[in-house]
mmCIF file of C-alpha atoms in Angstrom:
data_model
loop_
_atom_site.group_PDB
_atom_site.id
_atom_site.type_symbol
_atom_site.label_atom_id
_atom_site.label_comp_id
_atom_site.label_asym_id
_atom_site.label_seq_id
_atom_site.Cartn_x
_atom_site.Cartn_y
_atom_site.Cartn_z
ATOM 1 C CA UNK A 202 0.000 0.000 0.000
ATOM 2 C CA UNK A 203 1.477 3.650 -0.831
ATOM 3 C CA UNK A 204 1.551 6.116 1.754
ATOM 4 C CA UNK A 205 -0.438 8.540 -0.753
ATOM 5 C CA UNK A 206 -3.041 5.760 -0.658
ATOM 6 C CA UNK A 207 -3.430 5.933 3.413
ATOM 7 C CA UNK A 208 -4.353 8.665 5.745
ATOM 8 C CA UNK A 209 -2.429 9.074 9.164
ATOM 9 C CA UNK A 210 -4.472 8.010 12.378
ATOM 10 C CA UNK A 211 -1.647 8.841 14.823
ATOM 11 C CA UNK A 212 1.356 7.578 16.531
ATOM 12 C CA UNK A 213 3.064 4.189 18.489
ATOM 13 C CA UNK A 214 3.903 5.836 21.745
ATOM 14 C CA UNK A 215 4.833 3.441 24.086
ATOM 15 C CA UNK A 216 4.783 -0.520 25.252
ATOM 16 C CA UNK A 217 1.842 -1.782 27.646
ATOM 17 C CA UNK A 218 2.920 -4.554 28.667
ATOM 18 C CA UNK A 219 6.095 -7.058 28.293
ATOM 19 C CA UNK A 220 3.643 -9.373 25.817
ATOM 20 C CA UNK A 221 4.314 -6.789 23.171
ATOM 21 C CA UNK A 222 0.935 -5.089 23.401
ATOM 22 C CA UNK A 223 1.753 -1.027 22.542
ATOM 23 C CA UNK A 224 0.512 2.235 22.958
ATOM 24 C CA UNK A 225 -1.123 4.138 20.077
ATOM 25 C CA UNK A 226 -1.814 7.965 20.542
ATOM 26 C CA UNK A 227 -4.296 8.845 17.503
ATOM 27 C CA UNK A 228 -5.220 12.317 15.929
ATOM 28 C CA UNK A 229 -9.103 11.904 16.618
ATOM 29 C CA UNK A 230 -11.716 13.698 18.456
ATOM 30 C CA UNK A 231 -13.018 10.044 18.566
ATOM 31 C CA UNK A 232 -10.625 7.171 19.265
ATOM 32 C CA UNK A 233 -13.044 4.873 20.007
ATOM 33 C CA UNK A 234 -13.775 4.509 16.472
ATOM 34 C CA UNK A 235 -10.948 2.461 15.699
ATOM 35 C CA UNK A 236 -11.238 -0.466 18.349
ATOM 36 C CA UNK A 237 -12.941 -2.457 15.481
ATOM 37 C CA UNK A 238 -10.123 -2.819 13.560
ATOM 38 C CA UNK A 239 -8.688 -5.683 11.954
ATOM 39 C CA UNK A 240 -5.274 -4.288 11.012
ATOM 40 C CA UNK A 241 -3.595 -1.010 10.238
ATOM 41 C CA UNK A 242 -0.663 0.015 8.513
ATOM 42 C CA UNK A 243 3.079 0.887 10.289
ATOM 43 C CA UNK A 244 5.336 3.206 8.378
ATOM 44 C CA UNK A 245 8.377 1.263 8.672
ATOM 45 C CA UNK A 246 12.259 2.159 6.789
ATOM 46 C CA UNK A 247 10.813 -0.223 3.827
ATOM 47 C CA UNK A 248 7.466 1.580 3.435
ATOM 48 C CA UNK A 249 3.980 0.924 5.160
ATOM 49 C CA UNK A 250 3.528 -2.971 6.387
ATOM 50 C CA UNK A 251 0.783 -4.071 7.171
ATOM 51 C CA UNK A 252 0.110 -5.540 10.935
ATOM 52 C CA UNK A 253 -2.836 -7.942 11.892
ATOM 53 C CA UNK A 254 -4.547 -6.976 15.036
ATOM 54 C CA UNK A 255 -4.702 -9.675 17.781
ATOM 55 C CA UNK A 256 -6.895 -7.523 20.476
ATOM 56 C CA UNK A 257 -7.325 -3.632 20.285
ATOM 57 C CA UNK A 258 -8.984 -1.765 23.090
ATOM 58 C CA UNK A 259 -9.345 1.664 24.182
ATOM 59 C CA UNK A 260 -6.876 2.641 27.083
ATOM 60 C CA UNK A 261 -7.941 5.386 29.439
ATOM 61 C CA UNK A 262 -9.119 8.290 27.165
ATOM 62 C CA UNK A 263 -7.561 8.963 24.109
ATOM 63 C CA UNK A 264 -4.785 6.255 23.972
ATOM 64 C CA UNK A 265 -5.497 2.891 21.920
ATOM 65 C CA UNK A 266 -3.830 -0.316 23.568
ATOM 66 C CA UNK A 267 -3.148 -2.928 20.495
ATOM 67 C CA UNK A 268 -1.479 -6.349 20.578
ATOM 68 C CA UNK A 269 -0.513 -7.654 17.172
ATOM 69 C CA UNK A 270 -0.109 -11.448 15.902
ATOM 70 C CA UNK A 271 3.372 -11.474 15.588
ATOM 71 C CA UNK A 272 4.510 -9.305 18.119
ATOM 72 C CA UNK A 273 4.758 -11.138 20.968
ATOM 73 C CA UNK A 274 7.472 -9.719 23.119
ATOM 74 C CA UNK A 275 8.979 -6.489 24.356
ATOM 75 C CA UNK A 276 11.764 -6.466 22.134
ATOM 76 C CA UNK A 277 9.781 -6.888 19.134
ATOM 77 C CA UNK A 278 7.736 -4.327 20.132
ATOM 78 C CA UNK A 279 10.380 -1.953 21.109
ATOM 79 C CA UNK A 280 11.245 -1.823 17.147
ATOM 80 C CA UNK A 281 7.660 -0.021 16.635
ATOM 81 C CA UNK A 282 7.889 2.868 19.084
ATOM 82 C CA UNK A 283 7.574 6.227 17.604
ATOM 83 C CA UNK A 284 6.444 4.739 14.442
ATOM 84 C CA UNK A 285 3.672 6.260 12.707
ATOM 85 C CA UNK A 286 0.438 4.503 12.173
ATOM 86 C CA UNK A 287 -2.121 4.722 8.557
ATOM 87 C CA UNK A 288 -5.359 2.971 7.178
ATOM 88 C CA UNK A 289 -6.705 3.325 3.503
ATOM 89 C CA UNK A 290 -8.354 6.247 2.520
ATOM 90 C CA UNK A 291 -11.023 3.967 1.558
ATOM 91 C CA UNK A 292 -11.922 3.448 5.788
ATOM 92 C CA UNK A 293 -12.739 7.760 5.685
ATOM 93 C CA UNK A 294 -16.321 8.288 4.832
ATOM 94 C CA UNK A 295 -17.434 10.229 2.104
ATOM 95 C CA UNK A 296 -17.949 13.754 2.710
ATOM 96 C CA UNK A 297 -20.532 15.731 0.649
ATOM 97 C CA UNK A 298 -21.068 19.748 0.169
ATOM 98 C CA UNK A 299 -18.898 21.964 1.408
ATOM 99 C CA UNK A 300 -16.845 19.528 3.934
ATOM 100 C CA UNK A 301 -14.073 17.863 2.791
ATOM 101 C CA UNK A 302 -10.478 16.112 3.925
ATOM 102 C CA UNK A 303 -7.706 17.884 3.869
ATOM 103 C CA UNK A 304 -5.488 15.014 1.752
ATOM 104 C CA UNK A 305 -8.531 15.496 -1.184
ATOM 105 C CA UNK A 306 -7.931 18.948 -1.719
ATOM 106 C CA UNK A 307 -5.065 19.182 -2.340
ATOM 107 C CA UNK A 308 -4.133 20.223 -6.380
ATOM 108 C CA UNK A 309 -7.156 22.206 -6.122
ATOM 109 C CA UNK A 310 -7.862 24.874 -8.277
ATOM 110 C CA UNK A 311 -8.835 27.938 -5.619
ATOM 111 C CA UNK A 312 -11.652 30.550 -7.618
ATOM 112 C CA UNK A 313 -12.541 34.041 -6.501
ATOM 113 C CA UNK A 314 -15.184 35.815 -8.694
ATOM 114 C CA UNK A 315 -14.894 32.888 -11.347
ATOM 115 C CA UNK A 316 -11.140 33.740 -11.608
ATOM 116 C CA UNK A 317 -8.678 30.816 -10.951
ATOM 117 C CA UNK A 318 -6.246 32.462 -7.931
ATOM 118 C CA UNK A 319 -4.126 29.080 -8.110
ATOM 119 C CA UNK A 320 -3.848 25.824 -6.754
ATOM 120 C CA UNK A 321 -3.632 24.476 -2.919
ATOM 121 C CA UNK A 322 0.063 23.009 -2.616
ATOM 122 C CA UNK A 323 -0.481 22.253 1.118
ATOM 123 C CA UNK A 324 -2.774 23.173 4.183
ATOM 124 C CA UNK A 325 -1.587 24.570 7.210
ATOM 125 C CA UNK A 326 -3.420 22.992 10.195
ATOM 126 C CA UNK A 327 -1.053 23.570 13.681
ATOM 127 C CA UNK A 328 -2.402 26.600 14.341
ATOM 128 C CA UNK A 329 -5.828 28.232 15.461
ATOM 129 C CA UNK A 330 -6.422 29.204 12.260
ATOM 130 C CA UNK A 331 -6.131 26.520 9.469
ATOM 131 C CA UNK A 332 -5.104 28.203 6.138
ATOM 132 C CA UNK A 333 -5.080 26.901 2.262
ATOM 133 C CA UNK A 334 -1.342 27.105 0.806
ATOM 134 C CA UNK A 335 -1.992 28.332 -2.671
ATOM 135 C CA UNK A 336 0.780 28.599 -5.233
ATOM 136 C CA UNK A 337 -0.707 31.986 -7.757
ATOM 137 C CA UNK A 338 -0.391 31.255 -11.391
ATOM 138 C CA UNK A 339 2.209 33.868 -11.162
ATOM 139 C CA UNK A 340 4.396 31.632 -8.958
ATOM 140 C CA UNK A 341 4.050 33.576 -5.639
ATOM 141 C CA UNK A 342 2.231 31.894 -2.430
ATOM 142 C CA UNK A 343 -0.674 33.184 -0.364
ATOM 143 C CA UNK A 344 -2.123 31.853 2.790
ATOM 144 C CA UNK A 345 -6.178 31.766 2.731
ATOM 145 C CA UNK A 346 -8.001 31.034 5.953
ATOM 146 C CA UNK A 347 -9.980 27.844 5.630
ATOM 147 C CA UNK A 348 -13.283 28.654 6.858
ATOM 148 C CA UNK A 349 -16.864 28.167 6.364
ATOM 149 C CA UNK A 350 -17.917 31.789 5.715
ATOM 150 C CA UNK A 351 -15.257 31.998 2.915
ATOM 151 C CA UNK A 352 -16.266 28.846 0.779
ATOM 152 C CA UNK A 353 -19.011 28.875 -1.427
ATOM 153 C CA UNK A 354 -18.671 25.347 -3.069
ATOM 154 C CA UNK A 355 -16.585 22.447 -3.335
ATOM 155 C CA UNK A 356 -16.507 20.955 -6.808
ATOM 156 C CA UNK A 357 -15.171 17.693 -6.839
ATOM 157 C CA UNK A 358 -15.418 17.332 -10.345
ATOM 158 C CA UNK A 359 -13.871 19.918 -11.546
ATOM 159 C CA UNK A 360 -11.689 19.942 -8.857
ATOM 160 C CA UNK A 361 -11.828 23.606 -7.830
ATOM 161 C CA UNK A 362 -12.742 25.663 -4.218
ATOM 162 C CA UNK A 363 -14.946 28.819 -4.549
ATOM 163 C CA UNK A 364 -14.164 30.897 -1.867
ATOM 164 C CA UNK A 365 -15.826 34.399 -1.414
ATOM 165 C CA UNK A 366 -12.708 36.226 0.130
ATOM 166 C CA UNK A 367 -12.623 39.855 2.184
ATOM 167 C CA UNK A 368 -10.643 42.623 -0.045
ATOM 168 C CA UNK A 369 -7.946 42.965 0.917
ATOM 169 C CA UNK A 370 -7.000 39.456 2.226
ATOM 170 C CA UNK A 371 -4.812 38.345 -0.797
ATOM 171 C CA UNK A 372 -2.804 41.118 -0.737
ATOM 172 C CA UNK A 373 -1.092 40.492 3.105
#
């Protein structure tokens, strides 16, 4: 499986126990929702590898506590700390309207007033604010906030991002 076929669900953080089971910090509002899995993907030097899941369970409040088949000591799992952990983008529900994943918009075309401003090269998400990265078709870079007052559609077809954007915005 390719990495640009996966999306990111979060992080190995620690062992539980010396059986191998390990600690799995995710990026969710909801954590729960992964204690059904069957397997997941590792990010490992040779690329993502796939890893059946023995038991899974949540563990206290936002940490995931999974044993795998063949990891079955503390060694073995030592090798998996720190390692990032992805499913296939096919496990992310479809999203309809104006919502949408960051990963899919990317290569977007970004329109203002039916003029094309560019195309989103990345999205900025650490912050309070998260903000479009959009390459101008005359090479320079502008950062657009990503809210919901500012889009007006999201065409998946054409593969474009109205926006409706305050004067003066572009130009900072």
């Amino acid at each position: 499986m390719k990495k640009e076929e996966c999306f990111y669900i979060g992080k190995i953080t620690g062992k539980y126990s010396f059986r191998g089971e390990l600690l799995v910090k995710t990026d969710s509002d909801n954590p729960k929702q992964y204690t059904k899995l069957k397997s997941i993907f590792i990010e490992l030097d040779s690329g993502l590898v796939p890893f059946v899941i023995k038991n899974i369970q949540m563990h206290k409040s936002e940490l995931i506590r999974i044993q795998f088949d063949n990891i079955l000591n503390e060694m073995e799992a030592n090798k998996l700390i720190k390692k990032d952990v992805y499913l296939p983008l096919s496990f992310l529900p479809k999203l309809k309207g104006k919502k949408f994943y960051y990963h899919e918009v990317i290569g977007f075309s970004i329109m203002h007033n039916n003029e094309n401003l560019g195309t989103i090269e990345r999205i900025h998400d650490q912050g309070l604010q998260a903000l479009f990265e959009i390459k101008k078709n005359n090479g320079s870079t502008s950062l657009i906030p990503i809210h919901d007052d500012f889009i007006i559609n999201v065409d998946r077809v054409k593969k474009n991002i109205s926006v409706e954007i305050p004067d003066g915005l572009l130009e900072l």
